[in-house]
Amino acid sequence: MNSKTKKAYLLNAVAVFLVYIVFLTLIRFKVLSNYFGGVIILTCIMMIMALSLNIVAGFLGEMALGHAAFMAIGAYLSGFTSIAIMNAFPTAPALLVLIFSSLVGGVAAGIAGIAIGTPSLRLRGDYLGIVTIGFGEIVRIFFINFDPLGGAQGLKGIPRLTNLSYAYWITVLVVFLIFTLGVSKYGRAIMSIREDEIASEASGIPTTRVKVMAFTISSFFAGIGGSLYAHYQGYIDPDKFQFMFSIEMFVIVVLGGLGSLTGSILSAIVLTVLPELLRGFAQYRLLIYSLALVIMMIFRPQGMLGRTEFSLYHLIYVLTNKREPYKKGSIDGGKSS
Amino acid sequence: MLKVKDLNVYYGKIHAIKGIDFDVKNGEIVTLIGANGAGKTTTLKTISGILKAEKGVISFDGENITRIKPHLIPDFGVAHVPEGRQVFAQMSVYENLIMGAFIRKDKREIANDIEMVYTYFPRLKERHKQLAGTLSGGEQQMLAIGRALMTKPKLLLLDEPSMGLAPILVDEIFSMIQTINGAGTTILLVEQNANKALRIAHRGYVLETGVIKLTGTSEELMSNDEVRSAYLGG
């Protein structure tokens, strides 16, 4: 790690911390309402969902339209786990319970990822899209009919462990991990399969295994997102995880730019906060929202950031020196958050 | 080094390779020449495991590699440069080379080998941060060869390196193939440009609709009347 990357990491860490302090003080002194705190938590969850989907949709370049299903698996399994723990040890520390049950949810979603990825990743493009849609519906209908986990009424009584701080820092951790994956050897292997499968195999990359690995990591983080969601809402409604929800996440990723992690973050913020801000114009909300999408697709079809990454270090460098130091990095070379 | 015996390959019902035998000895440049659809690319893809042989044996350094999965072939010391310059377009030149060294762990040697590729192809060094997709055709071919060299191969399989390139670049690439061979890498070269291929090769095989029609040293093939009229335009 050279000094420039070190500086960039430090700068990002400081920025992440400052943003946290600012939001926390604003909410403490009631400048922002608790309701807005909730919006921030939801934004964090959508960020995790979009980033994890970006591993499959952006890095691997495959159409995965069943992301909500992995979120559902994570939500249900983690919710069930934390209910059980809280019943057995009512005084257990909240953070530990949240982390443990999130891991349970994540691992369960990851296993589901292996199960669905191994047979279906032989398919490509629209065919894989259709299989994942089918899988998503199967999972939702399973939970609607599975009474031990609440059935159609949903799972109630999940301890509401997710608060602003936990959601924020878990999101920061997930962002960091996925960025690390993006610049690692295996992250590059995932991207090289997107670029050219035959050439990847000729370079010795076990393409089937790497694809399933990408799919599994993606579903693992989706499970974590699901867990945060379950512990924020306090109950899970199986109808939340409909096909449209998967599409919503896909739209976030595409709008941010396929393969751009900072793009996904930005886009998750915009597409979660915007509908909330437009609540006042309830009638026109959907209209404005869709119009924004259409305009975006016409003028910037590659997404807000395309394949490039936003870098705070780079921005400050440019602002202070008033010139371009070098070409903006893509995720393949980008190291910023 | 490489021995192919009675190789038969099918595409569905089509019998593409009909029992061919050939071998490549250590240190040689051997070329497979032939027209479109003769089965040259099919042969290379079968050696590197991308296609399955119906019948026959491919052995390398005494080991049977006929049914080895494609991603394990580089471990044996065989590197395949696929047809049509298949570089990782959205990655930089440097990252393409790093991906070539995927199976290796010795960081210092990987860095050395990248320098070695840069000395073979100085143009890649100039463009090491550029995305591979923005390189010219000739530079992409250089990169594809460089990436294959990063696996540290004993045998390099080259599929139509001259395809779609300007004549001056073809000369440059072919002289580089000779340099790489001089540094100790054995080469199996598949080419439609028989003239250029035979000029640098030690031996050649003429492939026609899945069978080997002729074989001999490059001089013999170049002076053979059939080869001259069919492939050398004279």
Coordinates of C-alpha atoms in Angstrom, one line a residue:
Chain A
M1 CA 0.0 0.0 0.0
N2 CA 1.6 3.3 -1.0
S3 CA 1.3 6.5 0.8
K4 CA -1.3 7.8 -1.6
T5 CA -3.7 4.9 -1.0
K6 CA -3.0 5.2 2.7
K7 CA -4.0 8.9 2.6
A8 CA -7.1 8.1 0.5
Y9 CA -8.1 5.5 3.1
L10 CA -7.6 7.8 6.0
L11 CA -9.5 10.6 4.3
N12 CA -12.4 8.3 3.6
A13 CA -12.4 7.1 7.2
V14 CA -12.5 10.7 8.5
A15 CA -15.3 11.5 6.1
V16 CA -17.3 8.5 7.1
F17 CA -16.9 9.4 10.8
L18 CA -17.8 13.1 10.2
V19 CA -21.0 12.2 8.4
Y20 CA -21.9 9.9 11.3
I21 CA -21.3 12.6 13.9
V22 CA -23.3 15.2 11.9
F23 CA -26.3 13.0 11.5
L24 CA -26.2 11.9 15.1
T25 CA -26.1 15.4 16.5
L26 CA -28.7 16.6 14.1
I27 CA -31.1 13.9 15.3
R28 CA -30.1 14.4 19.0
F29 CA -30.9 18.1 18.9
K30 CA -34.1 17.4 16.9
V31 CA -33.1 19.3 13.9
L32 CA -33.9 16.2 12.0
S33 CA -36.9 14.1 13.1
N34 CA -36.8 10.5 14.2
Y35 CA -38.7 9.8 11.1
F36 CA -35.7 11.1 9.1
G37 CA -33.5 8.8 11.2
G38 CA -35.6 5.9 9.9
V39 CA -35.1 7.1 6.3
I40 CA -31.3 7.0 6.9
I41 CA -31.6 3.4 8.2
L42 CA -33.6 2.4 5.2
T43 CA -31.1 4.1 2.9
C44 CA -28.3 2.1 4.6
I45 CA -30.2 -1.1 4.1
M46 CA -30.8 -0.3 0.4
M47 CA -27.1 0.5 0.0
I48 CA -26.2 -3.0 1.3
M49 CA -28.8 -4.5 -1.1
A50 CA -27.6 -2.5 -4.1
L51 CA -23.9 -3.1 -3.4
S52 CA -24.4 -6.9 -2.9
L53 CA -26.5 -7.0 -6.1
N54 CA -23.7 -5.2 -7.9
I55 CA -21.4 -8.1 -7.3
V56 CA -23.5 -10.3 -9.6
A57 CA -25.0 -7.6 -11.8
G58 CA -22.0 -5.4 -12.2
F59 CA -18.8 -7.4 -11.5
L60 CA -20.1 -10.7 -13.0
G61 CA -22.4 -9.0 -15.5
E62 CA -25.3 -11.3 -15.0
M63 CA -29.0 -10.5 -14.8
A64 CA -30.1 -11.5 -11.3
L65 CA -33.7 -10.6 -10.6
G66 CA -34.3 -12.6 -7.4
H67 CA -32.3 -10.5 -4.9
A68 CA -35.3 -9.9 -2.7
A69 CA -35.5 -13.6 -2.1
F70 CA -32.1 -13.7 -0.5
M71 CA -33.0 -10.7 1.5
A72 CA -36.2 -12.5 2.7
I73 CA -34.2 -15.6 3.7
G74 CA -31.8 -13.5 5.7
A75 CA -34.7 -11.5 7.3
Y76 CA -36.7 -14.6 8.3
L77 CA -33.8 -16.7 9.5
S78 CA -32.2 -13.8 11.5
G79 CA -35.5 -12.7 12.9
F80 CA -36.3 -16.2 14.0
T81 CA -32.8 -16.5 15.6
S82 CA -33.0 -13.3 17.5
I83 CA -36.5 -14.1 18.8
A84 CA -35.2 -17.4 20.1
I85 CA -32.2 -15.8 21.7
M86 CA -34.2 -13.0 23.4
N87 CA -36.6 -15.6 24.8
A88 CA -33.8 -17.7 26.2
F89 CA -31.6 -14.8 27.4
P90 CA -33.7 -11.6 27.8
T91 CA -30.7 -9.6 29.0
A92 CA -28.4 -10.5 26.1
P93 CA -26.6 -7.4 24.7
A94 CA -28.4 -6.0 21.7
L95 CA -25.4 -5.5 19.4
L96 CA -24.2 -9.1 19.9
V97 CA -27.6 -10.5 19.2
L98 CA -27.9 -8.4 16.1
I99 CA -24.5 -9.4 14.8
F100 CA -25.0 -13.1 15.6
S101 CA -28.5 -13.3 14.0
S102 CA -27.4 -11.3 11.0
L103 CA -24.6 -13.8 10.5
V104 CA -27.1 -16.6 10.7
G105 CA -29.3 -14.9 8.2
G106 CA -26.4 -14.1 5.9
V107 CA -25.1 -17.6 6.0
A108 CA -28.5 -19.0 5.3
A109 CA -28.9 -16.7 2.3
G110 CA -25.4 -17.7 1.2
I111 CA -26.3 -21.4 1.3
A112 CA -29.4 -20.6 -0.7
G113 CA -27.1 -18.8 -3.1
I114 CA -25.0 -21.8 -3.6
A115 CA -28.0 -24.0 -4.1
I116 CA -29.6 -21.8 -6.7
G117 CA -26.3 -20.6 -8.3
T118 CA -24.7 -24.0 -8.9
P119 CA -27.3 -25.3 -11.4
S120 CA -28.5 -22.0 -12.8
L121 CA -25.2 -20.2 -13.5
R122 CA -24.8 -22.4 -16.5
L123 CA -27.4 -20.1 -18.0
R124 CA -26.6 -16.6 -19.2
G125 CA -28.4 -13.4 -19.7
D126 CA -32.2 -13.4 -19.9
Y127 CA -32.4 -17.2 -19.1
L128 CA -30.6 -16.6 -15.8
G129 CA -32.9 -13.7 -15.2
I130 CA -36.0 -15.9 -15.6
V131 CA -34.6 -18.6 -13.3
T132 CA -33.9 -16.0 -10.6
I133 CA -37.4 -14.5 -11.0
G134 CA -38.8 -18.0 -10.5
F135 CA -36.6 -18.6 -7.5
G136 CA -37.7 -15.3 -5.9
E137 CA -41.4 -16.2 -6.3
I138 CA -40.8 -19.7 -4.9
V139 CA -39.2 -18.3 -1.8
R140 CA -42.0 -15.7 -1.2
I141 CA -44.7 -18.3 -1.7
F142 CA -42.9 -20.7 0.6
F143 CA -42.8 -18.1 3.4
I144 CA -46.5 -17.2 2.8
N145 CA -47.4 -20.8 3.4
F146 CA -44.9 -21.7 6.1
D147 CA -46.8 -21.3 9.3
P148 CA -44.0 -21.8 11.8
L149 CA -42.5 -18.5 10.6
G150 CA -45.8 -16.6 10.6
G151 CA -47.2 -17.6 7.3
A152 CA -49.2 -15.0 5.4
Q153 CA -49.5 -12.8 8.4
G154 CA -45.7 -12.4 8.6
L155 CA -43.3 -12.9 11.4
K156 CA -44.1 -10.7 14.4
G157 CA -42.3 -9.8 17.6
I158 CA -38.8 -9.5 16.2
P159 CA -36.7 -7.4 18.7
R160 CA -36.1 -4.0 17.2
L161 CA -32.4 -4.0 17.5
T162 CA -31.4 -2.0 14.5
N163 CA -30.8 1.6 15.4
L164 CA -29.1 4.4 13.5
S165 CA -25.6 3.7 14.8
Y166 CA -25.7 -0.1 14.2
A167 CA -27.2 0.3 10.8
Y168 CA -24.6 2.9 9.8
W169 CA -21.5 1.1 11.0
I170 CA -22.6 -2.3 9.7
T171 CA -23.2 -0.6 6.3
V172 CA -19.7 1.0 6.5
L173 CA -18.3 -2.5 7.2
V174 CA -20.2 -4.1 4.3
V175 CA -19.1 -1.3 1.9
F176 CA -15.5 -1.7 3.0
L177 CA -15.6 -5.5 2.5
I178 CA -17.2 -5.3 -1.0
F179 CA -14.7 -2.7 -2.0
T180 CA -11.9 -4.9 -0.8
L181 CA -13.4 -7.8 -2.8
G182 CA -13.6 -5.5 -5.9
V183 CA -9.8 -4.8 -5.9
S184 CA -8.8 -8.3 -4.8
K185 CA -7.5 -11.1 -7.0
Y186 CA -10.8 -12.9 -6.8
G187 CA -12.7 -9.7 -7.5
R188 CA -10.7 -9.3 -10.7
A189 CA -11.3 -12.9 -11.6
I190 CA -15.1 -12.3 -11.3
M191 CA -14.7 -9.3 -13.7
S192 CA -12.5 -11.1 -16.1
I193 CA -15.3 -13.7 -16.5
R194 CA -17.6 -10.9 -17.4
E195 CA -15.1 -9.7 -20.0
D196 CA -14.4 -13.1 -21.6
E197 CA -15.1 -16.5 -20.3
I198 CA -12.7 -18.5 -22.6
A199 CA -9.8 -16.2 -22.0
S200 CA -10.4 -16.4 -18.2
E201 CA -10.3 -20.2 -18.3
A202 CA -7.2 -20.1 -20.5
S203 CA -5.6 -18.0 -17.7
G204 CA -6.4 -20.7 -15.2
I205 CA -9.5 -19.2 -13.5
P206 CA -12.0 -21.9 -12.5
T207 CA -14.9 -20.0 -14.0
T208 CA -17.8 -22.1 -12.6
R209 CA -16.4 -22.0 -9.1
V210 CA -15.7 -18.2 -9.2
K211 CA -19.2 -17.5 -10.6
V212 CA -20.9 -19.5 -7.8
M213 CA -18.6 -17.8 -5.3
A214 CA -19.7 -14.4 -6.6
F215 CA -23.3 -15.4 -6.4
T216 CA -22.8 -16.7 -2.8
I217 CA -21.1 -13.6 -1.5
S218 CA -23.8 -11.5 -3.1
S219 CA -26.5 -13.5 -1.4
F220 CA -24.7 -13.5 1.9
F221 CA -24.6 -9.7 2.0
A222 CA -28.2 -9.6 0.8
G223 CA -29.0 -11.8 3.9
I224 CA -27.3 -9.3 6.1
G225 CA -29.4 -6.5 4.6
G226 CA -32.5 -8.6 5.2
S227 CA -31.5 -9.0 8.8
L228 CA -31.0 -5.3 9.4
Y229 CA -34.4 -4.7 7.8
A230 CA -36.2 -7.3 10.0
H231 CA -34.7 -5.9 13.1
Y232 CA -35.6 -2.4 12.1
Q233 CA -39.2 -3.1 11.2
G234 CA -39.9 -5.5 14.0
Y235 CA -42.0 -7.7 11.8
I236 CA -41.7 -9.2 8.4
D237 CA -44.4 -9.2 5.8
P238 CA -43.7 -11.8 3.1
D239 CA -45.4 -9.6 0.5
K240 CA -42.6 -7.0 0.9
F241 CA -40.3 -9.4 -1.0
Q242 CA -42.2 -9.3 -4.2
F243 CA -40.7 -9.4 -7.7
M244 CA -41.0 -5.6 -7.9
F245 CA -38.7 -5.2 -4.9
S246 CA -36.0 -7.1 -6.8
I247 CA -36.6 -4.9 -9.8
E248 CA -36.3 -1.8 -7.6
M249 CA -32.8 -3.0 -6.4
F250 CA -31.8 -3.8 -10.0
V251 CA -32.9 -0.2 -11.0
I252 CA -30.7 1.2 -8.2
V253 CA -27.7 -0.7 -9.5
V254 CA -28.3 0.2 -13.1
L255 CA -28.9 3.9 -12.4
G256 CA -25.8 4.1 -10.3
G257 CA -23.8 2.4 -13.1
L258 CA -23.3 -1.3 -13.4
G259 CA -20.0 -2.2 -11.7
S260 CA -19.6 1.1 -10.0
L261 CA -19.9 0.7 -6.2
T262 CA -19.9 4.4 -5.4
G263 CA -22.5 4.7 -8.1
S264 CA -24.7 2.1 -6.3
I265 CA -24.3 4.0 -3.0
L266 CA -25.2 7.4 -4.6
S267 CA -28.1 5.9 -6.4
A268 CA -29.4 4.1 -3.3
I269 CA -29.4 7.4 -1.5
V270 CA -31.2 9.2 -4.2
L271 CA -33.8 6.6 -4.9
T272 CA -34.6 6.0 -1.2
V273 CA -34.6 9.7 -0.1
L274 CA -36.3 11.1 -3.1
P275 CA -39.6 9.2 -2.7
E276 CA -39.6 10.3 1.0
L277 CA -39.0 13.9 0.1
L278 CA -41.7 13.7 -2.5
R279 CA -44.3 12.4 0.0
G280 CA -45.7 15.9 0.1
F281 CA -46.7 15.7 -3.5
A282 CA -48.1 12.2 -3.0
Q283 CA -50.1 12.3 -6.1
Y284 CA -47.2 13.2 -8.3
R285 CA -44.6 11.2 -6.5
L286 CA -44.6 8.2 -8.9
L287 CA -44.8 10.6 -11.9
I288 CA -41.7 12.5 -10.9
Y289 CA -39.9 9.3 -9.9
S290 CA -40.5 7.6 -13.2
L291 CA -39.8 10.7 -15.1
A292 CA -36.4 10.9 -13.4
L293 CA -35.7 7.3 -14.5
V294 CA -36.7 8.0 -18.1
I295 CA -34.6 11.2 -18.3
M296 CA -31.7 9.3 -16.8
M297 CA -31.9 6.5 -19.3
I298 CA -32.0 8.9 -22.2
F299 CA -29.1 11.1 -21.2
R300 CA -26.9 8.8 -19.2
P301 CA -27.7 5.2 -20.1
Q302 CA -24.5 4.0 -18.5
G303 CA -25.8 5.1 -15.1
M304 CA -24.7 8.1 -13.0
L305 CA -21.1 7.1 -12.6
G306 CA -20.8 4.6 -15.5
R307 CA -18.0 2.2 -14.5
T308 CA -15.9 4.8 -12.8
E309 CA -15.6 5.3 -9.0
F310 CA -16.0 8.5 -7.1
S311 CA -12.9 9.2 -5.1
L312 CA -12.9 11.8 -2.3
Y313 CA -9.1 12.0 -2.4
H314 CA -9.2 12.6 -6.1
L315 CA -11.9 15.3 -5.7
I316 CA -10.0 17.2 -3.0
Y317 CA -6.8 16.9 -5.1
V318 CA -8.5 18.4 -8.1
L319 CA -10.2 21.1 -6.0
T320 CA -6.9 22.2 -4.3
N321 CA -4.7 21.9 -7.4
K322 CA -7.3 22.8 -10.0
R323 CA -6.1 20.2 -12.4
E324 CA -6.6 16.6 -13.3
P325 CA -3.8 14.5 -11.6
Y326 CA -4.6 11.4 -13.7
K327 CA -7.5 9.5 -15.3
K328 CA -10.3 8.6 -12.9
G329 CA -10.0 5.1 -11.8
S330 CA -12.6 2.4 -12.7
I331 CA -13.6 -0.1 -10.0
D332 CA -11.0 -2.3 -11.6
G333 CA -8.5 0.2 -10.2
G334 CA -10.5 2.4 -8.0
K335 CA -9.8 2.4 -4.2
S336 CA -12.2 4.9 -2.8
S337 CA -15.4 4.9 -0.9
Chain B
M1 CA 6.7 -32.7 -25.6
L2 CA 3.1 -32.6 -27.0
K3 CA 1.8 -35.7 -28.6
V4 CA -1.6 -36.0 -30.2
K5 CA -2.8 -39.4 -31.3
D6 CA -5.9 -40.4 -33.3
L7 CA -7.8 -37.3 -32.2
N8 CA -11.5 -37.2 -33.0
V9 CA -13.7 -34.2 -32.2
Y10 CA -17.3 -33.7 -33.0
Y11 CA -19.5 -30.6 -33.0
G12 CA -22.8 -32.3 -32.3
K13 CA -23.1 -34.6 -35.3
I14 CA -20.4 -33.0 -37.3
H15 CA -17.2 -34.9 -37.4
A16 CA -14.8 -31.9 -37.3
I17 CA -11.5 -33.7 -36.6
K18 CA -11.1 -37.1 -38.1
G19 CA -8.3 -38.9 -36.4
I20 CA -5.3 -36.7 -36.6
D21 CA -1.8 -37.4 -35.3
F22 CA 0.9 -34.9 -34.7
D23 CA 3.6 -33.9 -32.3
V24 CA 5.5 -30.9 -31.1
K25 CA 9.1 -31.3 -29.8
N26 CA 10.7 -29.2 -27.1
G27 CA 12.0 -25.9 -28.5
E28 CA 10.2 -26.0 -31.8
I29 CA 7.8 -23.8 -33.6
V30 CA 5.3 -26.0 -35.3
T31 CA 2.5 -24.6 -37.4
L32 CA -0.9 -26.0 -38.4
I33 CA -2.0 -24.4 -41.6
G34 CA -5.2 -24.9 -43.6
A35 CA -8.2 -23.1 -44.9
N36 CA -11.3 -21.9 -43.0
G37 CA -13.1 -24.8 -41.4
A38 CA -10.2 -27.2 -41.7
G39 CA -10.3 -27.8 -38.0
K40 CA -7.3 -25.8 -36.8
T41 CA -9.0 -23.8 -34.0
T42 CA -10.9 -26.9 -33.0
T43 CA -7.6 -28.8 -32.5
L44 CA -6.2 -26.0 -30.3
K45 CA -9.4 -25.8 -28.3
T46 CA -9.4 -29.5 -27.7
I47 CA -5.8 -29.4 -26.5
S48 CA -6.7 -26.7 -24.0
G49 CA -9.7 -28.6 -22.8
I50 CA -12.4 -26.2 -24.0
L51 CA -13.7 -28.9 -26.4
K52 CA -14.0 -32.5 -25.6
A53 CA -12.3 -35.2 -27.6
E54 CA -14.5 -38.1 -28.6
K55 CA -11.6 -40.4 -29.2
G56 CA -7.8 -40.2 -29.0
V57 CA -5.1 -39.2 -26.6
I58 CA -3.4 -35.8 -26.0
S59 CA -0.3 -36.1 -23.9
F60 CA 2.0 -33.4 -22.7
D61 CA 5.4 -34.2 -21.2
G62 CA 4.3 -37.8 -20.8
E63 CA 1.1 -36.9 -18.9
N64 CA -2.3 -37.6 -20.4
I65 CA -4.1 -34.3 -20.6
T66 CA -7.0 -35.4 -22.8
R67 CA -9.8 -34.9 -20.2
I68 CA -8.3 -32.2 -18.1
K69 CA -10.6 -29.2 -17.4
P70 CA -9.6 -26.0 -19.2
H71 CA -8.8 -24.0 -16.1
L72 CA -6.3 -26.7 -15.0
I73 CA -4.4 -26.8 -18.3
P74 CA -2.2 -23.8 -17.4
D75 CA -0.9 -25.8 -14.4
F76 CA 0.7 -28.3 -16.9
G77 CA 2.5 -25.5 -18.6
V78 CA 0.3 -25.0 -21.6
A79 CA -1.1 -21.6 -22.4
H80 CA -3.7 -20.9 -25.0
V81 CA -4.0 -17.5 -26.8
P82 CA -7.6 -17.7 -28.1
E83 CA -8.6 -16.5 -31.5
G84 CA -9.7 -12.9 -32.0
R85 CA -7.6 -11.2 -29.3
Q86 CA -9.8 -11.9 -26.4
V87 CA -8.5 -9.4 -23.9
F88 CA -10.4 -8.2 -20.8
A89 CA -11.6 -5.0 -22.4
Q90 CA -12.7 -3.2 -19.2
M91 CA -9.4 -3.8 -17.4
S92 CA -6.1 -2.0 -17.7
V93 CA -3.2 -3.6 -19.6
Y94 CA -1.5 -4.2 -16.3
E95 CA -4.5 -5.9 -14.8
N96 CA -4.8 -8.1 -17.8
L97 CA -1.2 -9.3 -17.3
I98 CA -1.9 -9.8 -13.5
M99 CA -4.9 -12.0 -14.5
G100 CA -2.6 -14.1 -16.6
A101 CA -0.7 -14.9 -13.5
F102 CA -3.8 -16.0 -11.6
I103 CA -2.5 -19.5 -10.9
R104 CA 0.8 -18.2 -9.5
K105 CA 1.6 -17.0 -6.0
D106 CA 5.2 -15.8 -6.2
K107 CA 4.7 -12.0 -6.2
R108 CA 8.2 -11.0 -6.9
E109 CA 8.5 -13.4 -9.9
I110 CA 5.2 -12.2 -11.2
A111 CA 6.5 -8.6 -11.1
N112 CA 9.7 -9.8 -12.9
D113 CA 7.6 -11.5 -15.6
I114 CA 5.5 -8.4 -16.2
E115 CA 8.8 -6.5 -16.8
M116 CA 9.8 -9.3 -19.2
V117 CA 6.5 -8.9 -21.1
Y118 CA 7.1 -5.2 -21.2
T119 CA 10.5 -5.7 -22.7
Y120 CA 9.1 -8.0 -25.4
F121 CA 6.3 -5.5 -26.1
P122 CA 7.4 -1.9 -25.1
R123 CA 4.2 -0.5 -26.3
L124 CA 2.3 -2.3 -23.6
K125 CA 4.5 -0.6 -21.0
E126 CA 3.6 2.8 -22.5
R127 CA -0.1 1.9 -22.2
H128 CA 0.0 0.0 -18.9
K129 CA -2.8 2.0 -17.3
Q130 CA -5.0 2.2 -20.4
L131 CA -8.1 0.0 -20.6
A132 CA -7.4 -3.0 -22.9
G133 CA -10.5 -2.3 -24.9
T134 CA -9.1 1.0 -26.1
L135 CA -5.9 -0.5 -27.5
S136 CA -5.4 -1.0 -31.3
G137 CA -5.8 -4.5 -32.7
G138 CA -2.1 -5.2 -32.8
E139 CA -1.6 -4.0 -29.2
Q140 CA -4.5 -6.3 -28.1
Q141 CA -2.8 -9.2 -29.8
M142 CA 0.4 -8.4 -28.0
L143 CA -1.5 -8.2 -24.7
A144 CA -3.2 -11.5 -25.3
I145 CA 0.2 -13.1 -25.9
G146 CA 1.7 -11.3 -23.0
R147 CA -1.1 -12.5 -20.7
A148 CA -0.5 -16.1 -21.8
L149 CA 3.2 -15.7 -21.1
M150 CA 2.3 -14.7 -17.5
T151 CA 1.3 -18.3 -16.8
K152 CA 5.0 -19.2 -17.5
P153 CA 4.1 -21.8 -20.2
K154 CA 6.4 -24.4 -21.6
L155 CA 4.1 -24.6 -24.7
L156 CA 2.3 -21.6 -26.1
L157 CA -0.8 -22.3 -28.3
L158 CA -1.3 -19.4 -30.7
D159 CA -4.6 -19.2 -32.6
E160 CA -4.4 -16.9 -35.7
P161 CA -2.3 -14.1 -34.2
S162 CA -2.3 -12.4 -37.6
M163 CA -6.0 -12.2 -37.9
G164 CA -7.2 -8.7 -39.0
L165 CA -3.9 -7.0 -38.5
A166 CA -2.0 -4.6 -40.8
P167 CA 0.9 -6.4 -42.5
I168 CA 3.6 -4.4 -40.7
L169 CA 2.1 -5.4 -37.3
V170 CA 1.9 -9.1 -38.5
D171 CA 5.7 -8.9 -39.1
E172 CA 6.3 -7.4 -35.7
I173 CA 4.2 -10.1 -34.0
F174 CA 5.8 -12.9 -35.9
S175 CA 9.3 -11.7 -35.1
M176 CA 8.3 -11.5 -31.5
I177 CA 7.0 -15.1 -31.6
Q178 CA 10.5 -16.1 -32.8
T179 CA 12.1 -14.2 -29.9
I180 CA 9.8 -15.9 -27.4
N181 CA 10.7 -19.2 -28.9
G182 CA 14.3 -18.3 -28.8
A183 CA 13.9 -17.7 -25.0
G184 CA 12.9 -21.3 -24.6
T185 CA 9.1 -21.5 -25.1
T186 CA 7.8 -24.1 -27.5
I187 CA 5.1 -22.8 -29.9
L188 CA 2.2 -24.4 -31.7
L189 CA 1.0 -21.8 -34.2
V190 CA -2.3 -22.1 -36.0
E191 CA -2.5 -19.8 -39.0
Q192 CA -4.3 -19.1 -42.2
N193 CA -1.5 -16.9 -43.4
A194 CA 0.6 -20.0 -44.4
N195 CA 3.3 -18.0 -46.0
K196 CA 4.2 -16.0 -42.8
A197 CA 3.7 -19.0 -40.6
L198 CA 6.0 -21.3 -42.6
R199 CA 8.7 -18.7 -42.6
I200 CA 9.2 -18.7 -38.9
A201 CA 8.2 -22.4 -38.2
H202 CA 10.5 -25.3 -38.1
R203 CA 7.9 -27.8 -39.1
G204 CA 4.3 -27.7 -40.3
Y205 CA 1.2 -29.8 -40.8
V206 CA -1.4 -29.1 -43.5
L207 CA -4.9 -29.7 -42.2
E208 CA -7.8 -30.2 -44.6
T209 CA -11.4 -30.8 -43.5
G210 CA -10.3 -32.6 -40.3
V211 CA -7.4 -34.7 -41.6
I212 CA -3.7 -34.0 -42.0
K213 CA -2.9 -33.9 -45.7
L214 CA 0.8 -33.2 -45.6
T215 CA 3.6 -32.8 -43.1
G216 CA 7.2 -31.8 -43.3
T217 CA 9.8 -29.2 -42.5
S218 CA 8.9 -25.6 -43.5
E219 CA 11.3 -25.7 -46.4
E220 CA 9.7 -28.9 -47.7
L221 CA 6.2 -27.6 -47.4
M222 CA 7.1 -24.2 -49.0
S223 CA 8.5 -26.0 -52.0
N224 CA 5.7 -28.5 -52.3
D225 CA 3.6 -27.7 -55.4
E226 CA 0.3 -28.6 -53.8
V227 CA 0.9 -26.3 -50.8
R228 CA 2.2 -23.5 -53.1
S229 CA -0.9 -23.5 -55.3
A230 CA -3.4 -24.0 -52.5
Y231 CA -2.0 -21.8 -49.7
L232 CA 0.9 -19.7 -50.9
G233 CA -0.7 -18.2 -53.9
G234 CA 1.9 -19.3 -56.3

